[in-house]
mmCIF file of C-alpha atoms in Angstrom:
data_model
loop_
_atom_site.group_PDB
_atom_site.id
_atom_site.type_symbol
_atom_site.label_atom_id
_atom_site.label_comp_id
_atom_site.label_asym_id
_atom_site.label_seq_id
_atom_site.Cartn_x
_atom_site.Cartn_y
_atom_site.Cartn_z
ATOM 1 C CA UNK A 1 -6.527 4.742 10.305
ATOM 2 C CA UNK A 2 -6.935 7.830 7.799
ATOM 3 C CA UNK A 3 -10.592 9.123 8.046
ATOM 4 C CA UNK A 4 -10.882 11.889 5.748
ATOM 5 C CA UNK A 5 -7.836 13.573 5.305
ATOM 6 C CA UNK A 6 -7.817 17.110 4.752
ATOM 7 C CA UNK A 7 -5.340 17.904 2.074
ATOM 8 C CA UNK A 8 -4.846 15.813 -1.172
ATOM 9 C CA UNK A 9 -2.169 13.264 -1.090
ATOM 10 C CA UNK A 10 0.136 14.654 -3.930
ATOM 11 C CA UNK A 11 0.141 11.058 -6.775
ATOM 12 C CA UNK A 12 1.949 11.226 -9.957
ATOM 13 C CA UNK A 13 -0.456 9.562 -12.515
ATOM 14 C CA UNK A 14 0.500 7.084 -14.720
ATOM 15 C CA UNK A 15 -1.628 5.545 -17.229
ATOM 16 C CA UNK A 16 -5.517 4.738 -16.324
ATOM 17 C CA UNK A 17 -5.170 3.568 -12.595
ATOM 18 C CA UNK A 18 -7.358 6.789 -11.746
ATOM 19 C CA UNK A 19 -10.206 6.277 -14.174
ATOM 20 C CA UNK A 20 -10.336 2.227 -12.982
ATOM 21 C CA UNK A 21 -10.225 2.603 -9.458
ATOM 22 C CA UNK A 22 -13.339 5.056 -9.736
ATOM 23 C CA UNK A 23 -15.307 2.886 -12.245
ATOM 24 C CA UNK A 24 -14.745 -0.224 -9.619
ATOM 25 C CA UNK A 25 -15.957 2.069 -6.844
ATOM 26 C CA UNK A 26 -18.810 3.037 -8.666
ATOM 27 C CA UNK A 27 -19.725 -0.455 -10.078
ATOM 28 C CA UNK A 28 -19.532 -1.657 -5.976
ATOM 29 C CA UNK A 29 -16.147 -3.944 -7.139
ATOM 30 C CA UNK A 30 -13.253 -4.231 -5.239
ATOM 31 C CA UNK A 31 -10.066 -3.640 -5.948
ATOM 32 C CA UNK A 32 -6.608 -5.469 -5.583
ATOM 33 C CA UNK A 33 -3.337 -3.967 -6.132
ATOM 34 C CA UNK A 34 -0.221 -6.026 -6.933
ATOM 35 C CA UNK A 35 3.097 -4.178 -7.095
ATOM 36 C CA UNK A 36 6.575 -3.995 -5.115
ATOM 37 C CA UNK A 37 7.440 -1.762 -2.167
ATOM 38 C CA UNK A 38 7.635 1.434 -2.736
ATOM 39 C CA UNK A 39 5.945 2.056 -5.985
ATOM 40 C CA UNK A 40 3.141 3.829 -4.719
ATOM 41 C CA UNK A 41 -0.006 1.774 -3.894
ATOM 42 C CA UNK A 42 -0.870 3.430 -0.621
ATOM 43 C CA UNK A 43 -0.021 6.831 -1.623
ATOM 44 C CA UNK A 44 -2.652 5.933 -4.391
ATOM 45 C CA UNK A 45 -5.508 4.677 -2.356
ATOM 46 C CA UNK A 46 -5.148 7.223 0.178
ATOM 47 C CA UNK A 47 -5.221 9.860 -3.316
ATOM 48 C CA UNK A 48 -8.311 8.149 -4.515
ATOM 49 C CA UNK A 49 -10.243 8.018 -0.835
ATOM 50 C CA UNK A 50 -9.510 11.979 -1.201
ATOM 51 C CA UNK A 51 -10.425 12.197 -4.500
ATOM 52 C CA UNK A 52 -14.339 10.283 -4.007
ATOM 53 C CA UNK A 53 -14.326 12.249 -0.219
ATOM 54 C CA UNK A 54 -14.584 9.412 1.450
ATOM 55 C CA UNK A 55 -13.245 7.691 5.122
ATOM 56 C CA UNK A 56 -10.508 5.606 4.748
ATOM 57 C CA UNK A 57 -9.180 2.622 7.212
ATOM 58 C CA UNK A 58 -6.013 1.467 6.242
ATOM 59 C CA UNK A 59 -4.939 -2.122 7.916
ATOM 60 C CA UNK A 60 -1.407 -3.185 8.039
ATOM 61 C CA UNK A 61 -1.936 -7.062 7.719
ATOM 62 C CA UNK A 62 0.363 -9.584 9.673
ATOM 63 C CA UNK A 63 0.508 -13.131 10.248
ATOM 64 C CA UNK A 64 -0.969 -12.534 13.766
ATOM 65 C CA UNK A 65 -4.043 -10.217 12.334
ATOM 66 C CA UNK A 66 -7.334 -12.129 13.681
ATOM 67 C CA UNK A 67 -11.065 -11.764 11.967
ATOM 68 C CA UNK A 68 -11.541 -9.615 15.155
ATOM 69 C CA UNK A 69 -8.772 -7.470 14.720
ATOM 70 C CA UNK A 70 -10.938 -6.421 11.708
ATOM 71 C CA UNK A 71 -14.587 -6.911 12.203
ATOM 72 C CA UNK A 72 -14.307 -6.168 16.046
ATOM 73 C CA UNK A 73 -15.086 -7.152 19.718
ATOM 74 C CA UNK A 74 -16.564 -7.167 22.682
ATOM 75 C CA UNK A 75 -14.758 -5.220 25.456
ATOM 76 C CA UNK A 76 -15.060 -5.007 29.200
ATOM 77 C CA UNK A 77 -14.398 -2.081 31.173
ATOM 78 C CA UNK A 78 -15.572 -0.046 34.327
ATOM 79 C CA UNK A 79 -18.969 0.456 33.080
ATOM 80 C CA UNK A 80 -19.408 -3.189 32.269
ATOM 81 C CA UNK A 81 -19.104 -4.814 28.335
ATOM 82 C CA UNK A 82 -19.325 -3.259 25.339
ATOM 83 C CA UNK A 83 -18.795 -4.028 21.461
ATOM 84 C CA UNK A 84 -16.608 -2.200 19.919
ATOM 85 C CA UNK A 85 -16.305 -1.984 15.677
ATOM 86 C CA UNK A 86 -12.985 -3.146 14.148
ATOM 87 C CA UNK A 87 -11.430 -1.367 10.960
ATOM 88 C CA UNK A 88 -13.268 -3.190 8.525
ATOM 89 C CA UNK A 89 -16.993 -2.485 10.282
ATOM 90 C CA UNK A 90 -16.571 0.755 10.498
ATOM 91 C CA UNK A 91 -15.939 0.897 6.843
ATOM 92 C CA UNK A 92 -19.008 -0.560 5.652
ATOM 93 C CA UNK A 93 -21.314 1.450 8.608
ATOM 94 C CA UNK A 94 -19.744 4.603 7.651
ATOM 95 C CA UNK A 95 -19.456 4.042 3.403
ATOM 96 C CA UNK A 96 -15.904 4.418 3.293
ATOM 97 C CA UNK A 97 -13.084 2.288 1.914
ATOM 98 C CA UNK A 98 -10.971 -0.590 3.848
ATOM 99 C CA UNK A 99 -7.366 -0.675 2.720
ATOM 100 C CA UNK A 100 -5.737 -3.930 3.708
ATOM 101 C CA UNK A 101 -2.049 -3.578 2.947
ATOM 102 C CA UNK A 102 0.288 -6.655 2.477
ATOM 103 C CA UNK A 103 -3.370 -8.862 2.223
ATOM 104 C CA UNK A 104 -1.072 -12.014 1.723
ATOM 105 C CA UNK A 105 0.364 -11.804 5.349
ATOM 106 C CA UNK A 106 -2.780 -12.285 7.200
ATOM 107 C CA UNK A 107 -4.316 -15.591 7.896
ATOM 108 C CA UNK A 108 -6.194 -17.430 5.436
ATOM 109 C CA UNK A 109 -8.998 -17.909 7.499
ATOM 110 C CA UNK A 110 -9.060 -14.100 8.359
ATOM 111 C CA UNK A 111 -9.202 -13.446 4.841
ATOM 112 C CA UNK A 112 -12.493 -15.252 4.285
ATOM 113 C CA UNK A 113 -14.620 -13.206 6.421
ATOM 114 C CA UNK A 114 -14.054 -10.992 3.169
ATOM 115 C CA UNK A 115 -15.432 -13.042 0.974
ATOM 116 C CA UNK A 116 -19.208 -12.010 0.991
ATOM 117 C CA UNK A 117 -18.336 -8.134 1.057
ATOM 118 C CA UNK A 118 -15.828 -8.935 -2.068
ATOM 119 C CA UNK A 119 -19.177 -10.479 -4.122
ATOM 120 C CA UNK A 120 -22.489 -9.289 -5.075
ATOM 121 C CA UNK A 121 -23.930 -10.000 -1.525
ATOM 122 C CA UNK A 122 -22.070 -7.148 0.161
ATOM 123 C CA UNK A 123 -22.590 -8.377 3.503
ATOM 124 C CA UNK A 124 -20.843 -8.151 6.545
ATOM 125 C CA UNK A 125 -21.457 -10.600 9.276
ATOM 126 C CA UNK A 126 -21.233 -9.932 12.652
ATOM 127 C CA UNK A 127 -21.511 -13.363 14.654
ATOM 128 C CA UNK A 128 -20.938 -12.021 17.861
ATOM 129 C CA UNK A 129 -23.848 -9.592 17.699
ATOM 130 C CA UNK A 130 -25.679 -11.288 15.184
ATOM 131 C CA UNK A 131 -25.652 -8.271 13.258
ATOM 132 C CA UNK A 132 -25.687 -8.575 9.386
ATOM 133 C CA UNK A 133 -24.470 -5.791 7.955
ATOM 134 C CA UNK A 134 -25.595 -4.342 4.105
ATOM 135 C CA UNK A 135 -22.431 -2.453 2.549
ATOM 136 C CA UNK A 136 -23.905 0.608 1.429
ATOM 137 C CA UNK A 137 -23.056 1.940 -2.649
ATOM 138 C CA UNK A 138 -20.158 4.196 -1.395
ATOM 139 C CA UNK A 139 -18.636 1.561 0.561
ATOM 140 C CA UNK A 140 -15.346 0.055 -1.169
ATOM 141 C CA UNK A 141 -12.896 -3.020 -0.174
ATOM 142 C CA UNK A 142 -9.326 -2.842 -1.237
ATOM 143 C CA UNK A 143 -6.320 -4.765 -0.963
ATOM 144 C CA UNK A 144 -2.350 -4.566 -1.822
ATOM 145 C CA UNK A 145 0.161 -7.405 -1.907
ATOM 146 C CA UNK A 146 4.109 -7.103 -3.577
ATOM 147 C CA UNK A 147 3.877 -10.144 -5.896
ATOM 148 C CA UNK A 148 7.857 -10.242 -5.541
ATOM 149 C CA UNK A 149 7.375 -11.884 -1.977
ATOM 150 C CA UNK A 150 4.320 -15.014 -2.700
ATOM 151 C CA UNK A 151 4.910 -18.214 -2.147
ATOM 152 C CA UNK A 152 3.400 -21.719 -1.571
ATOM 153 C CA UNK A 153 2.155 -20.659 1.617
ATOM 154 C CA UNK A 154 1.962 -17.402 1.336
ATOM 155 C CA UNK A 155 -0.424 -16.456 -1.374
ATOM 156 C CA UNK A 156 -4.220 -15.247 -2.567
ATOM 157 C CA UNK A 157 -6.587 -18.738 -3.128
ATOM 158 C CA UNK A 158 -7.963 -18.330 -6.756
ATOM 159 C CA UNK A 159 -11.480 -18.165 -4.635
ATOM 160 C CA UNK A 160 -10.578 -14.768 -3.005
ATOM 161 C CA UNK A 161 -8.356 -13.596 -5.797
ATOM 162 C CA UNK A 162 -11.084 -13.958 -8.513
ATOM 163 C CA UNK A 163 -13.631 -11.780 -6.416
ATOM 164 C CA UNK A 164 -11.367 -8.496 -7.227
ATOM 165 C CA UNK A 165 -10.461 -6.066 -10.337
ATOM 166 C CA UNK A 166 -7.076 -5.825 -10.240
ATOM 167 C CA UNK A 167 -3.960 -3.554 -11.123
ATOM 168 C CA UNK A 168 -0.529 -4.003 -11.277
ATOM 169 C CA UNK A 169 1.647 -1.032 -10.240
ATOM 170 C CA UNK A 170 5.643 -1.013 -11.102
ATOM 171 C CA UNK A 171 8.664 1.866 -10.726
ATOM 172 C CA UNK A 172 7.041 5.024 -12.576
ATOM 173 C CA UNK A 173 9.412 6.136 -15.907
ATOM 174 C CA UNK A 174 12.240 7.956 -15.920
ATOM 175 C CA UNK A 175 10.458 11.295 -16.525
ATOM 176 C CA UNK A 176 7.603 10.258 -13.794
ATOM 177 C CA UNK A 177 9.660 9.184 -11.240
ATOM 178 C CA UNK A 178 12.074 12.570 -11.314
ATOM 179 C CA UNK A 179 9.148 14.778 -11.281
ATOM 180 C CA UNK A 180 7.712 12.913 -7.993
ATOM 181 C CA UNK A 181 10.789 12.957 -6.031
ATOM 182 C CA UNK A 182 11.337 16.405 -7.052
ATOM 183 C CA UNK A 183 7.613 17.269 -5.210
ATOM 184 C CA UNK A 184 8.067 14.759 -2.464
ATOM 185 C CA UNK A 185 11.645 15.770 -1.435
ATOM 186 C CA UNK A 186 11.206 19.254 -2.483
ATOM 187 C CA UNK A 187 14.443 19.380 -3.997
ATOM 188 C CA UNK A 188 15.191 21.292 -7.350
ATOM 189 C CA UNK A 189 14.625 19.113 -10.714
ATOM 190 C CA UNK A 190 18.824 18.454 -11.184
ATOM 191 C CA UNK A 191 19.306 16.741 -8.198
ATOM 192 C CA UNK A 192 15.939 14.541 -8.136
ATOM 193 C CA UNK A 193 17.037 13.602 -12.120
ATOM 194 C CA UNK A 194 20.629 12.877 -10.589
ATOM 195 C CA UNK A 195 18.725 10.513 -7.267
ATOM 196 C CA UNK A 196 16.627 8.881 -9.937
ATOM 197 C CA UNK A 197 19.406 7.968 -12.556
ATOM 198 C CA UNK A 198 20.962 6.374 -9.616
ATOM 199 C CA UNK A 199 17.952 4.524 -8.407
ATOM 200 C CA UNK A 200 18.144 3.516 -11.961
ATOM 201 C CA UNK A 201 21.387 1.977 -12.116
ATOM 202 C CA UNK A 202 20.955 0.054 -8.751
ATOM 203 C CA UNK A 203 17.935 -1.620 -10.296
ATOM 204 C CA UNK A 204 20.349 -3.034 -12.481
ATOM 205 C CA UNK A 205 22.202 -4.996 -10.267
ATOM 206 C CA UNK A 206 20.283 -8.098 -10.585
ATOM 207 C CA UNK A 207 23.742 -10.074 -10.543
ATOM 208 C CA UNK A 208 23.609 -9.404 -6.659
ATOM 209 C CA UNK A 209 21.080 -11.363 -4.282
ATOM 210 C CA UNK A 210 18.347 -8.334 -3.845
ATOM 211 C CA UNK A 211 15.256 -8.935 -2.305
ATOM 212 C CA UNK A 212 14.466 -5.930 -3.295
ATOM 213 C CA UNK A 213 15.653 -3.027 -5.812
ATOM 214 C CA UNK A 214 15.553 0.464 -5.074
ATOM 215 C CA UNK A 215 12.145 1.683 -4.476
ATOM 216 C CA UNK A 216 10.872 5.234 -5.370
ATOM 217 C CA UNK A 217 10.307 6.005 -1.527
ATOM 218 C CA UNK A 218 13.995 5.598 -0.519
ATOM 219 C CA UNK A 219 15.029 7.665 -3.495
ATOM 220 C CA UNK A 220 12.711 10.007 -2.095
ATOM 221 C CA UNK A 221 14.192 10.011 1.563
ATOM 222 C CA UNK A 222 17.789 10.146 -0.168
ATOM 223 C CA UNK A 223 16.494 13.422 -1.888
ATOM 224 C CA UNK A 224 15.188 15.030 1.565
ATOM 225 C CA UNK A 225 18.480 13.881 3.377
ATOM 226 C CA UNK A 226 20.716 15.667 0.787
ATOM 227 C CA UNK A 227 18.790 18.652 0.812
ATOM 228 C CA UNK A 228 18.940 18.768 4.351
ATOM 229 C CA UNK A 229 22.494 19.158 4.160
ATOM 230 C CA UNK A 230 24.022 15.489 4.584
ATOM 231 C CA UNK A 231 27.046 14.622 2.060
ATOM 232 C CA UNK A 232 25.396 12.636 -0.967
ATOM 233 C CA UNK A 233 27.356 10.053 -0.103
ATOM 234 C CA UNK A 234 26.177 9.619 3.558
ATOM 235 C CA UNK A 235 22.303 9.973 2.603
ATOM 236 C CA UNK A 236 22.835 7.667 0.362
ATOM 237 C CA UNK A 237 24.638 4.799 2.495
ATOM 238 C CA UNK A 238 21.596 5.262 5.151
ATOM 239 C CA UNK A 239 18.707 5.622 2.869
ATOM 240 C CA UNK A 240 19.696 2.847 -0.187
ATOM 241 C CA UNK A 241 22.555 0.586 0.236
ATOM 242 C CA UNK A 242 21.783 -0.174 3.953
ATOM 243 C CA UNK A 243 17.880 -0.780 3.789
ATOM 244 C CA UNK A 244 18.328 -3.186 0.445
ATOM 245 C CA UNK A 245 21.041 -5.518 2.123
ATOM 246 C CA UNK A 246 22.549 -6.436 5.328
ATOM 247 C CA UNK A 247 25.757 -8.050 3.481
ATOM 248 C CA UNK A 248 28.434 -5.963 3.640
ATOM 249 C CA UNK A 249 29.665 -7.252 0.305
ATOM 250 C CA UNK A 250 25.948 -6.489 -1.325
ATOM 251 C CA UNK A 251 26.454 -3.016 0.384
ATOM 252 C CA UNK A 252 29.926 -2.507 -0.830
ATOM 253 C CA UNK A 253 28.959 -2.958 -4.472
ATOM 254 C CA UNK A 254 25.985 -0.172 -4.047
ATOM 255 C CA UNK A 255 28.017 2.610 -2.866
ATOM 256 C CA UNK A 256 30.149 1.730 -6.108
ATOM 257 C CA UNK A 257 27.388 2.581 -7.995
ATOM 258 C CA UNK A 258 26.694 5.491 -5.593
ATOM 259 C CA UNK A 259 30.220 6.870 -5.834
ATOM 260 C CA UNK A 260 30.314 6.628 -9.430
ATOM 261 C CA UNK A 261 27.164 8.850 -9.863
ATOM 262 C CA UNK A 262 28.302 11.263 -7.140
ATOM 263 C CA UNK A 263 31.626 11.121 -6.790
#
């Protein structure tokens, strides 16, 4: 859970995302995010919810997550029972936004209690209290998903997907990307353009079996452990070649690449 956050969350633009986020919040749409891991889509919301000033509950979803994990419960303690507001209700009682990260891992039937806050109704209801609940104008419902890891039975129905504006995110450009690991890492522009051209060769490797490619966030914590005094070589073993692969061929052939850009 965020709230408001005090200091801006530093986010490298990169073409209109900023301008269409606001527009959705102000037209009371909500949003949906597609994009790998890594590229930047909570660093975003959590930019924008700074940006408009306003609460934000972030929700890491999982196959477990129940509608009551988000809309709430009733609890019983020493002083008897007591309801208590889940993530998502105290988004639309407050005005704020609801981030659901990684949408596509919660239950299908948790995801339809979205449904008539993701349409022109803009309703929560509570059946447990019997509370129906009007989303005010400054209220906004967002969601992520990496597109990369859908399948059959893991995917957005065409009746939830259609409800949102959407935006795909990818890797920032060249230029982009060394300017952001430069801030984030606080490292000096020569070595984040020397992290980055690496990040940009593994990315190539699509002849290996990758679930994943090198995402700007591990360049990032490559950055901070080499400026922290680690060998390049090290940092790099612990924050890229081990996290994408547990094959120790797949991690041989990265620190190739790794030893021919800092060897």
């Amino acid at each position: 859970m965020d709230r408001i956050q005090s200091c801006e969350p530093f986010y490298q633009p990169l073409n209109n995302e900023q301008a269409l986020f606001e527009q959705a919040w102000r037209h009371g749409m909500p949003v949906l995010i597609k994009g790998p891991t890594g590229c930047g889509k909570t660093r975003f919301v959590q930019h924008m919810a700074h940006r408009l000033k306003l609460p934000l509950y972030t929700v890491a979803c999982h196959d477990d997550l129940s509608a009551a994990d988000l809309i709430g419960r009733h609890l019983i303690g020493a002083q008897g029972t007591w309801w208590q507001d889940g993530p998502l209700t105290r988004a639309v009682r407050e005005g704020g936004i609801c981030y659901l990260d990684e949408v596509v891992e919660a239950r299908q039937d948790t995801v339809v209690v979205l449904h008539p806050l993701a349409d022109d109704r803009r309703e929560l209801f509570l059946e447990r209290t019997g509370e129906v609940l009007q989303a005010p104008p400054s209220f906004m419902l967002v969601v992520s998903y990496n597109p990369g890891y859908q399948n059959l039975l893991k995917g957005m129905k065409p009746s939830t997907r259609q409800r949102f504006v959407a935006m795909r995110f990818g890797y920032p450009p060249v230029a982009d990307e060394e300017r952001i690991v430069a801030r984030e890492a606080q490292v000096d522009s020569a070595l984040a353009a020397q992290v980055v051209k690496l990040g940009q060769a593994l990315r190539r490797l699509d002849q290996h079996d990758l679930e994943e490619v090198a995402s700007t966030r591990l360049l990032i914590f490559t950055a901070r452990m080499i400026r922290s005094g680690m060998s390049p070589r090290e940092a790099c073993m612990a924050c890229l070649a081990e996290p994408l692969s547990d094959d120790p061929l797949t991690v041989a052939a990265l620190m190739g690449v790794v030893d021919v850009h800092f060897g």
